[in-house]
mmCIF file of C-alpha atoms in Angstrom:
data_model
loop_
_atom_site.group_PDB
_atom_site.id
_atom_site.type_symbol
_atom_site.label_atom_id
_atom_site.label_comp_id
_atom_site.label_asym_id
_atom_site.label_seq_id
_atom_site.Cartn_x
_atom_site.Cartn_y
_atom_site.Cartn_z
ATOM 1 C CA MET A 1448 -0.010 0.001 -0.006
ATOM 2 C CA LYS A 1449 1.334 3.413 -1.044
ATOM 3 C CA LYS A 1450 2.245 5.575 1.990
ATOM 4 C CA LEU A 1451 -0.076 8.484 2.512
ATOM 5 C CA ASN A 1452 1.706 11.789 3.156
ATOM 6 C CA ASN A 1453 -0.397 14.692 1.802
ATOM 7 C CA ILE A 1454 -4.167 14.965 1.606
ATOM 8 C CA ALA A 1455 -6.520 17.707 0.395
ATOM 9 C CA VAL A 1456 -10.045 18.605 1.287
ATOM 10 C CA LEU A 1457 -12.658 20.556 -0.715
ATOM 11 C CA THR A 1458 -16.305 21.488 -0.499
ATOM 12 C CA SER A 1459 -18.391 21.259 -3.643
ATOM 13 C CA GLY A 1460 -21.955 21.851 -4.841
ATOM 14 C CA GLY A 1461 -24.573 23.522 -2.679
ATOM 15 C CA ASP A 1462 -23.422 24.639 0.754
ATOM 16 C CA ALA A 1463 -24.780 22.929 3.801
ATOM 17 C CA PRO A 1464 -24.535 23.772 7.530
ATOM 18 C CA GLY A 1465 -21.846 21.496 9.012
ATOM 19 C CA MET A 1466 -19.432 21.592 6.115
ATOM 20 C CA ASN A 1467 -16.961 23.673 8.245
ATOM 21 C CA ALA A 1468 -17.215 21.115 11.055
ATOM 22 C CA ALA A 1469 -16.267 18.381 8.476
ATOM 23 C CA VAL A 1470 -13.363 20.378 7.178
ATOM 24 C CA ARG A 1471 -12.159 20.990 10.658
ATOM 25 C CA ALA A 1472 -12.339 17.223 11.488
ATOM 26 C CA VAL A 1473 -10.400 16.272 8.306
ATOM 27 C CA VAL A 1474 -7.634 18.887 8.990
ATOM 28 C CA ARG A 1475 -7.115 18.059 12.607
ATOM 29 C CA THR A 1476 -7.344 14.320 12.172
ATOM 30 C CA GLY A 1477 -4.823 14.533 9.319
ATOM 31 C CA ILE A 1478 -2.425 16.627 11.392
ATOM 32 C CA TYR A 1479 -2.749 14.195 14.312
ATOM 33 C CA HIS A 1480 -1.574 11.450 11.999
ATOM 34 C CA GLN A 1481 1.323 13.619 10.842
ATOM 35 C CA LEU A 1482 -0.104 14.191 7.357
ATOM 36 C CA ASN A 1483 0.250 17.429 5.497
ATOM 37 C CA VAL A 1484 -3.259 18.741 4.830
ATOM 38 C CA PHE A 1485 -4.202 21.131 2.030
ATOM 39 C CA GLY A 1486 -7.352 23.076 1.431
ATOM 40 C CA VAL A 1487 -8.845 23.653 -2.028
ATOM 41 C CA MET A 1488 -10.777 26.833 -2.551
ATOM 42 C CA TYR A 1489 -13.971 26.822 -4.626
ATOM 43 C CA GLY A 1490 -14.251 23.052 -5.042
ATOM 44 C CA TYR A 1491 -13.167 21.533 -8.324
ATOM 45 C CA ARG A 1492 -12.757 24.987 -9.834
ATOM 46 C CA GLY A 1493 -9.957 25.596 -7.319
ATOM 47 C CA MET A 1494 -8.249 22.379 -8.337
ATOM 48 C CA LEU A 1495 -8.216 23.559 -11.915
ATOM 49 C CA LYS A 1496 -6.921 27.078 -10.963
ATOM 50 C CA ASN A 1497 -4.433 25.711 -8.461
ATOM 51 C CA GLU A 1498 -6.093 27.483 -5.544
ATOM 52 C CA ILE A 1499 -4.558 24.989 -3.171
ATOM 53 C CA PHE A 1500 -2.958 25.959 0.136
ATOM 54 C CA PRO A 1501 -1.519 24.227 3.172
ATOM 55 C CA MET A 1502 -3.695 24.152 6.314
ATOM 56 C CA GLU A 1503 -2.745 24.021 9.993
ATOM 57 C CA SER A 1504 -4.716 23.307 13.106
ATOM 58 C CA LYS A 1505 -5.248 27.033 13.612
ATOM 59 C CA SER A 1506 -6.674 27.316 10.049
ATOM 60 C CA VAL A 1507 -9.834 25.674 11.279
ATOM 61 C CA ALA A 1508 -10.080 27.308 14.724
ATOM 62 C CA ASN A 1509 -13.472 28.840 15.620
ATOM 63 C CA ILE A 1510 -15.303 27.426 12.589
ATOM 64 C CA ILE A 1511 -17.268 24.496 13.924
ATOM 65 C CA GLN A 1512 -20.260 26.742 14.736
ATOM 66 C CA ARG A 1513 -20.281 28.612 11.431
ATOM 67 C CA GLY A 1514 -22.621 27.870 8.547
ATOM 68 C CA GLY A 1515 -21.460 27.935 4.922
ATOM 69 C CA THR A 1516 -17.944 26.820 4.133
ATOM 70 C CA ILE A 1517 -14.634 28.578 4.669
ATOM 71 C CA LEU A 1518 -13.272 26.799 1.585
ATOM 72 C CA LYS A 1519 -16.105 28.255 -0.571
ATOM 73 C CA THR A 1520 -17.855 26.334 -3.207
ATOM 74 C CA ALA A 1521 -18.588 26.852 -6.957
ATOM 75 C CA ARG A 1522 -19.787 25.071 -10.079
ATOM 76 C CA CYS A 1523 -17.130 23.939 -12.515
ATOM 77 C CA LYS A 1524 -18.160 22.835 -15.999
ATOM 78 C CA GLU A 1525 -14.537 22.285 -17.100
ATOM 79 C CA PHE A 1526 -14.247 19.461 -14.572
ATOM 80 C CA TYR A 1527 -16.857 17.470 -16.575
ATOM 81 C CA GLU A 1528 -14.241 17.215 -19.357
ATOM 82 C CA TYR A 1529 -11.255 14.859 -19.237
ATOM 83 C CA GLU A 1530 -8.811 17.739 -20.055
ATOM 84 C CA GLY A 1531 -10.164 19.671 -17.053
ATOM 85 C CA ARG A 1532 -9.736 16.758 -14.771
ATOM 86 C CA LYS A 1533 -6.206 16.161 -16.062
ATOM 87 C CA LYS A 1534 -5.287 19.743 -15.354
ATOM 88 C CA ALA A 1535 -6.757 19.359 -11.760
ATOM 89 C CA TYR A 1536 -4.651 16.225 -11.308
ATOM 90 C CA GLU A 1537 -1.489 17.981 -12.429
ATOM 91 C CA ASN A 1538 -2.105 20.767 -9.921
ATOM 92 C CA LEU A 1539 -2.635 18.301 -7.080
ATOM 93 C CA LYS A 1540 0.620 16.535 -8.066
ATOM 94 C CA LYS A 1541 2.474 19.924 -7.801
ATOM 95 C CA HIS A 1542 1.693 19.720 -4.090
ATOM 96 C CA ASN A 1543 2.430 15.897 -3.922
ATOM 97 C CA ILE A 1544 -1.187 15.335 -2.846
ATOM 98 C CA ASP A 1545 -2.030 11.585 -2.640
ATOM 99 C CA GLY A 1546 -5.503 11.569 -1.097
ATOM 100 C CA LEU A 1547 -8.637 13.782 -1.557
ATOM 101 C CA VAL A 1548 -11.696 14.323 0.645
ATOM 102 C CA VAL A 1549 -14.690 15.711 -1.197
ATOM 103 C CA ILE A 1550 -17.551 17.131 0.862
ATOM 104 C CA GLY A 1551 -20.641 17.550 -1.251
ATOM 105 C CA GLY A 1552 -23.678 15.873 -2.885
ATOM 106 C CA ASP A 1553 -24.253 13.485 -5.719
ATOM 107 C CA GLY A 1554 -22.853 15.758 -8.434
ATOM 108 C CA SER A 1555 -19.658 16.179 -6.439
ATOM 109 C CA PHE A 1556 -19.395 12.428 -5.960
ATOM 110 C CA ASN A 1557 -19.813 11.926 -9.737
ATOM 111 C CA GLY A 1558 -16.806 14.149 -10.240
ATOM 112 C CA ALA A 1559 -14.779 12.347 -7.566
ATOM 113 C CA GLN A 1560 -15.639 8.968 -8.972
ATOM 114 C CA MET A 1561 -14.522 9.904 -12.527
ATOM 115 C CA PHE A 1562 -11.368 11.572 -11.189
ATOM 116 C CA SER A 1563 -10.306 8.673 -9.040
ATOM 117 C CA GLN A 1564 -10.863 6.154 -11.829
ATOM 118 C CA GLU A 1565 -8.737 8.135 -14.304
ATOM 119 C CA PHE A 1566 -5.838 9.128 -11.973
ATOM 120 C CA ASP A 1567 -3.955 7.637 -9.076
ATOM 121 C CA ILE A 1568 -5.450 9.755 -6.288
ATOM 122 C CA PRO A 1569 -7.891 7.960 -3.912
ATOM 123 C CA CYS A 1570 -11.017 9.898 -3.086
ATOM 124 C CA ILE A 1571 -13.327 9.757 -0.085
ATOM 125 C CA GLY A 1572 -16.776 11.433 -0.211
ATOM 126 C CA LEU A 1573 -18.624 13.027 2.676
ATOM 127 C CA PRO A 1574 -22.357 13.546 2.085
ATOM 128 C CA GLY A 1575 -22.836 17.342 2.514
ATOM 129 C CA THR A 1576 -26.349 18.194 1.325
ATOM 130 C CA ILE A 1577 -29.387 19.538 3.032
ATOM 131 C CA ASP A 1578 -31.716 17.357 0.935
ATOM 132 C CA LYS A 1579 -30.646 13.985 2.468
ATOM 133 C CA ASP A 1580 -30.965 12.483 -1.027
ATOM 134 C CA ILE A 1581 -27.958 10.137 -0.981
ATOM 135 C CA ALA A 1582 -28.191 6.408 -0.192
ATOM 136 C CA GLY A 1583 -25.781 4.792 2.287
ATOM 137 C CA THR A 1584 -26.308 7.015 5.252
ATOM 138 C CA ASP A 1585 -29.166 7.739 7.664
ATOM 139 C CA SER A 1586 -28.528 11.422 7.493
ATOM 140 C CA THR A 1587 -26.434 13.958 5.541
ATOM 141 C CA ILE A 1588 -24.424 16.915 6.740
ATOM 142 C CA GLY A 1589 -26.732 19.895 6.829
ATOM 143 C CA PHE A 1590 -30.112 18.152 6.745
ATOM 144 C CA ASP A 1591 -30.865 18.419 10.450
ATOM 145 C CA THR A 1592 -30.090 22.160 10.491
ATOM 146 C CA ALA A 1593 -32.100 22.825 7.367
ATOM 147 C CA VAL A 1594 -35.165 20.982 8.611
ATOM 148 C CA ASN A 1595 -34.963 22.721 11.954
ATOM 149 C CA THR A 1596 -34.777 26.088 10.228
ATOM 150 C CA ALA A 1597 -37.837 25.208 8.284
ATOM 151 C CA VAL A 1598 -39.711 24.066 11.390
ATOM 152 C CA GLU A 1599 -38.855 27.278 13.220
ATOM 153 C CA ALA A 1600 -40.132 29.331 10.297
ATOM 154 C CA ILE A 1601 -43.318 27.343 9.844
ATOM 155 C CA ASP A 1602 -44.085 27.559 13.591
ATOM 156 C CA LYS A 1603 -44.041 31.317 13.220
ATOM 157 C CA ILE A 1604 -46.177 31.244 10.165
ATOM 158 C CA ARG A 1605 -48.768 29.140 12.010
ATOM 159 C CA ASP A 1606 -49.053 31.852 14.605
ATOM 160 C CA THR A 1607 -50.073 34.476 12.030
ATOM 161 C CA ALA A 1608 -52.201 31.909 10.201
ATOM 162 C CA ASP A 1609 -54.115 31.274 13.445
ATOM 163 C CA ALA A 1610 -54.519 34.989 14.155
ATOM 164 C CA HIS A 1611 -56.077 35.639 10.767
ATOM 165 C CA ASP A 1612 -57.738 32.263 9.991
ATOM 166 C CA ARG A 1613 -55.588 31.904 6.919
ATOM 167 C CA LEU A 1614 -54.399 29.048 4.703
ATOM 168 C CA PHE A 1615 -50.630 29.146 4.070
ATOM 169 C CA VAL A 1616 -48.922 27.247 1.355
ATOM 170 C CA ILE A 1617 -45.164 27.031 2.376
ATOM 171 C CA GLU A 1618 -42.498 26.074 -0.016
ATOM 172 C CA VAL A 1619 -39.335 24.428 1.329
ATOM 173 C CA MET A 1620 -36.229 23.267 -0.507
ATOM 174 C CA GLY A 1621 -36.019 19.864 -2.158
ATOM 175 C CA ARG A 1622 -35.870 19.824 -5.913
ATOM 176 C CA ASP A 1623 -35.527 16.049 -6.218
ATOM 177 C CA ALA A 1624 -36.116 14.844 -2.667
ATOM 178 C CA GLY A 1625 -38.899 15.651 -0.247
ATOM 179 C CA TYR A 1626 -37.309 14.915 3.106
ATOM 180 C CA ILE A 1627 -37.276 18.548 4.327
ATOM 181 C CA ALA A 1628 -40.871 18.904 3.417
ATOM 182 C CA LEU A 1629 -41.792 15.583 4.996
ATOM 183 C CA HIS A 1630 -40.011 16.118 8.343
ATOM 184 C CA SER A 1631 -40.871 19.798 8.673
ATOM 185 C CA GLY A 1632 -44.537 19.126 7.671
ATOM 186 C CA ILE A 1633 -45.005 16.393 10.204
ATOM 187 C CA SER A 1634 -43.203 18.402 12.926
ATOM 188 C CA THR A 1635 -45.450 21.402 12.413
ATOM 189 C CA GLY A 1636 -48.762 19.598 12.037
ATOM 190 C CA ALA A 1637 -49.229 20.447 8.377
ATOM 191 C CA GLU A 1638 -52.513 19.181 6.880
ATOM 192 C CA HIS A 1639 -50.901 18.319 3.515
ATOM 193 C CA ILE A 1640 -47.290 17.641 2.451
ATOM 194 C CA LEU A 1641 -46.423 17.630 -1.297
ATOM 195 C CA LEU A 1642 -43.255 15.727 -2.309
ATOM 196 C CA PRO A 1643 -41.430 15.031 -5.602
ATOM 197 C CA GLU A 1644 -41.546 11.243 -4.732
ATOM 198 C CA ARG A 1645 -45.361 11.011 -4.604
ATOM 199 C CA LYS A 1646 -48.006 12.302 -6.937
ATOM 200 C CA THR A 1647 -50.575 14.516 -5.212
ATOM 201 C CA GLU A 1648 -53.904 15.412 -6.666
ATOM 202 C CA VAL A 1649 -54.565 19.074 -5.853
ATOM 203 C CA ASN A 1650 -58.301 18.488 -6.364
ATOM 204 C CA GLU A 1651 -58.302 16.041 -3.451
ATOM 205 C CA ILE A 1652 -56.593 18.688 -1.285
ATOM 206 C CA ILE A 1653 -59.280 21.243 -2.299
ATOM 207 C CA GLU A 1654 -62.064 18.866 -1.332
ATOM 208 C CA GLU A 1655 -60.454 18.333 2.037
ATOM 209 C CA LEU A 1656 -60.047 22.109 2.517
ATOM 210 C CA GLN A 1657 -63.768 22.554 1.724
ATOM 211 C CA ALA A 1658 -64.594 19.818 4.271
ATOM 212 C CA ASN A 1659 -62.390 21.511 6.852
ATOM 213 C CA GLU A 1660 -64.192 24.748 6.227
ATOM 214 C CA ARG A 1661 -67.551 23.057 6.853
ATOM 215 C CA ARG A 1662 -66.375 21.763 10.209
ATOM 216 C CA LYS A 1663 -64.953 25.238 11.106
ATOM 217 C CA LYS A 1664 -61.259 24.268 10.848
ATOM 218 C CA LEU A 1665 -59.989 27.587 9.505
ATOM 219 C CA VAL A 1666 -56.178 27.279 9.998
ATOM 220 C CA ASN A 1667 -54.502 25.077 7.382
ATOM 221 C CA LEU A 1668 -50.891 24.541 6.494
ATOM 222 C CA ILE A 1669 -49.721 22.976 3.261
ATOM 223 C CA VAL A 1670 -45.966 22.270 2.935
ATOM 224 C CA VAL A 1671 -44.680 21.845 -0.610
ATOM 225 C CA ALA A 1672 -41.203 20.684 -1.724
ATOM 226 C CA GLU A 1673 -39.904 22.938 -4.484
ATOM 227 C CA GLY A 1674 -39.596 19.960 -6.808
ATOM 228 C CA ASP A 1675 -43.168 18.761 -6.438
ATOM 229 C CA GLU A 1676 -44.631 18.063 -9.894
ATOM 230 C CA THR A 1677 -47.552 20.364 -9.240
ATOM 231 C CA GLY A 1678 -45.252 23.299 -9.780
ATOM 232 C CA GLY A 1679 -44.398 24.577 -6.307
ATOM 233 C CA ALA A 1680 -46.280 26.691 -3.788
ATOM 234 C CA ASN A 1681 -47.367 29.420 -6.116
ATOM 235 C CA GLU A 1682 -49.053 27.009 -8.514
ATOM 236 C CA VAL A 1683 -50.736 25.058 -5.655
ATOM 237 C CA ALA A 1684 -52.059 28.333 -4.181
ATOM 238 C CA ARG A 1685 -53.299 29.564 -7.576
ATOM 239 C CA ARG A 1686 -55.364 26.427 -8.061
ATOM 240 C CA ILE A 1687 -56.782 26.604 -4.572
ATOM 241 C CA LYS A 1688 -57.706 30.311 -4.953
ATOM 242 C CA GLU A 1689 -59.546 29.481 -8.216
ATOM 243 C CA GLN A 1690 -61.786 26.929 -6.526
ATOM 244 C CA CYS A 1691 -61.885 28.273 -2.956
ATOM 245 C CA PRO A 1692 -61.891 32.071 -3.327
ATOM 246 C CA GLN A 1693 -63.454 32.403 0.116
ATOM 247 C CA LEU A 1694 -60.253 31.119 1.727
ATOM 248 C CA ASP A 1695 -57.641 33.714 2.693
ATOM 249 C CA THR A 1696 -54.707 31.937 1.008
ATOM 250 C CA ARG A 1697 -51.128 33.134 1.264
ATOM 251 C CA VAL A 1698 -47.815 31.785 -0.028
ATOM 252 C CA CYS A 1699 -44.481 31.773 1.794
ATOM 253 C CA ILE A 1700 -41.301 30.530 0.052
ATOM 254 C CA LEU A 1701 -38.592 29.876 2.638
ATOM 255 C CA GLY A 1702 -35.766 29.658 0.058
ATOM 256 C CA HIS A 1703 -32.106 29.971 0.947
ATOM 257 C CA ILE A 1704 -32.550 30.623 4.715
ATOM 258 C CA GLN A 1705 -32.552 26.842 4.932
ATOM 259 C CA ARG A 1706 -29.001 26.655 3.701
ATOM 260 C CA GLY A 1707 -27.529 29.148 6.190
ATOM 261 C CA GLY A 1708 -27.217 29.375 9.921
ATOM 262 C CA SER A 1709 -25.205 27.784 12.665
ATOM 263 C CA PRO A 1710 -25.349 23.979 12.358
ATOM 264 C CA THR A 1711 -27.255 21.992 15.002
ATOM 265 C CA CYS A 1712 -25.437 19.770 17.525
ATOM 266 C CA MET A 1713 -26.452 16.737 15.466
ATOM 267 C CA ASP A 1714 -24.916 18.165 12.309
ATOM 268 C CA ARG A 1715 -21.751 19.139 14.109
ATOM 269 C CA ILE A 1716 -21.310 15.645 15.548
ATOM 270 C CA LEU A 1717 -22.230 13.954 12.245
ATOM 271 C CA ALA A 1718 -19.742 16.096 10.293
ATOM 272 C CA SER A 1719 -17.030 15.536 12.887
ATOM 273 C CA ARG A 1720 -17.457 11.762 12.909
ATOM 274 C CA MET A 1721 -17.438 11.609 9.084
ATOM 275 C CA GLY A 1722 -14.438 13.900 8.737
ATOM 276 C CA TYR A 1723 -12.466 11.760 11.201
ATOM 277 C CA ALA A 1724 -13.604 8.574 9.472
ATOM 278 C CA ALA A 1725 -12.547 9.932 6.020
ATOM 279 C CA VAL A 1726 -8.941 10.358 7.087
ATOM 280 C CA ASP A 1727 -9.050 7.008 8.869
ATOM 281 C CA ALA A 1728 -10.280 5.304 5.691
ATOM 282 C CA LEU A 1729 -7.492 6.833 3.548
ATOM 283 C CA LEU A 1730 -4.872 5.661 6.049
ATOM 284 C CA GLU A 1731 -6.345 2.175 5.909
ATOM 285 C CA GLY A 1732 -6.071 2.128 2.150
ATOM 286 C CA ILE A 1733 -9.841 2.385 1.676
ATOM 287 C CA HIS A 1734 -10.800 4.685 -1.126
ATOM 288 C CA ASN A 1735 -13.480 5.697 -3.621
ATOM 289 C CA VAL A 1736 -16.171 5.319 -0.980
ATOM 290 C CA MET A 1737 -18.645 7.606 0.694
ATOM 291 C CA ILE A 1738 -18.628 7.841 4.484
ATOM 292 C CA GLY A 1739 -22.050 7.315 5.946
ATOM 293 C CA VAL A 1740 -23.564 6.661 9.372
ATOM 294 C CA VAL A 1741 -26.031 3.767 9.507
ATOM 295 C CA ASN A 1742 -27.596 2.725 12.811
ATOM 296 C CA ASP A 1743 -25.049 5.014 14.515
ATOM 297 C CA LYS A 1744 -22.120 3.074 12.934
ATOM 298 C CA ILE A 1745 -19.659 4.327 10.295
ATOM 299 C CA HIS A 1746 -20.597 2.749 6.923
ATOM 300 C CA TYR A 1747 -18.826 2.712 3.600
ATOM 301 C CA THR A 1748 -20.712 2.950 0.330
ATOM 302 C CA PRO A 1749 -18.814 2.762 -3.073
ATOM 303 C CA LEU A 1750 -19.027 6.214 -4.702
ATOM 304 C CA ASP A 1751 -20.749 4.820 -7.778
ATOM 305 C CA LYS A 1752 -23.551 3.247 -5.687
ATOM 306 C CA ALA A 1753 -23.959 6.411 -3.642
ATOM 307 C CA VAL A 1754 -24.407 8.408 -6.828
ATOM 308 C CA LYS A 1755 -26.757 5.981 -8.551
ATOM 309 C CA ALA A 1756 -28.984 5.171 -5.577
ATOM 310 C CA LYS A 1757 -31.303 7.544 -3.752
ATOM 311 C CA GLN A 1758 -32.814 7.528 -0.326
ATOM 312 C CA GLU A 1759 -36.384 6.184 -0.682
ATOM 313 C CA ILE A 1760 -39.181 7.426 1.488
ATOM 314 C CA ASP A 1761 -40.874 4.656 3.400
ATOM 315 C CA PRO A 1762 -44.652 4.512 2.347
ATOM 316 C CA GLU A 1763 -45.457 4.286 6.125
ATOM 317 C CA TRP A 1764 -44.602 8.013 6.375
ATOM 318 C CA PHE A 1765 -47.467 8.975 4.065
ATOM 319 C CA LYS A 1766 -49.807 6.994 6.238
ATOM 320 C CA ILE A 1767 -48.665 8.818 9.282
ATOM 321 C CA VAL A 1768 -49.135 12.208 7.630
ATOM 322 C CA LYS A 1769 -52.690 11.267 6.627
ATOM 323 C CA ILE A 1770 -53.721 10.086 10.068
ATOM 324 C CA LEU A 1771 -52.128 12.873 12.112
ATOM 325 C CA ALA A 1772 -53.554 15.585 9.868
ATOM 326 C CA SER A 1773 -57.106 14.270 10.104
#
């Protein structure tokens, strides 16, 4: 097994609360094992532009509580091409880097998988995405913070909905996965939750709203994932207003507040465990895997399987939503 001396860490794709905690764990675990640790600015774009710099323990001081990522993140179309990846490899070799930790989502893992297959640098992926849409882990870095941000916002919206007897249609993030909508909707007592994974008939929702009105239930919350096939909160609200003009219907799109903010305790611990495990895996000669936590144990998933597979929502959740909202 080739001796590991120098490793690099980058954050890629959409930012997620807890990425800084993961970077901190990678840097300090690497230094503990007498490795030289480098940071890469702006993800894969930084690899192409040689924005690579040595990191020390003090480089990651006072960041565990910060949202976003001190290493920044950016899209990089050039990395999709072989010539771009070759240039990135040559830049890593200038720093004698022989191991790479990539913190990001499925697009980032796609890049890491191609890169590691073509060149002799082992890669470890850490799932940093608020959507929790990657298989091989019970949670992803940033999900717990994002869903708690959504819950806090929806609780406040419920207060004003109650004061005015209003119907609120609230849109949360989740273009391809509905976990934020599912968890925040159940946690806030939403009457309906619309997800990309499940077809929802808006006409059925309208019928239930009319029934609620007859039985004097005037406060209703509908939580919609942005990727729901209906077309998001604005389209859902438009259709409701057409058929229920008597309802005082309002729309609230939570947007990017779900990406920011100080990470929760759960996200800090998850990121710290995963960052530690990433360096441990490289030292053990394990590579081209994603680090996950399953049943509170560290779990390895090959990068190609983590990319191809998605977390599936258990149908039991939909039954729970239906019963608790009745």
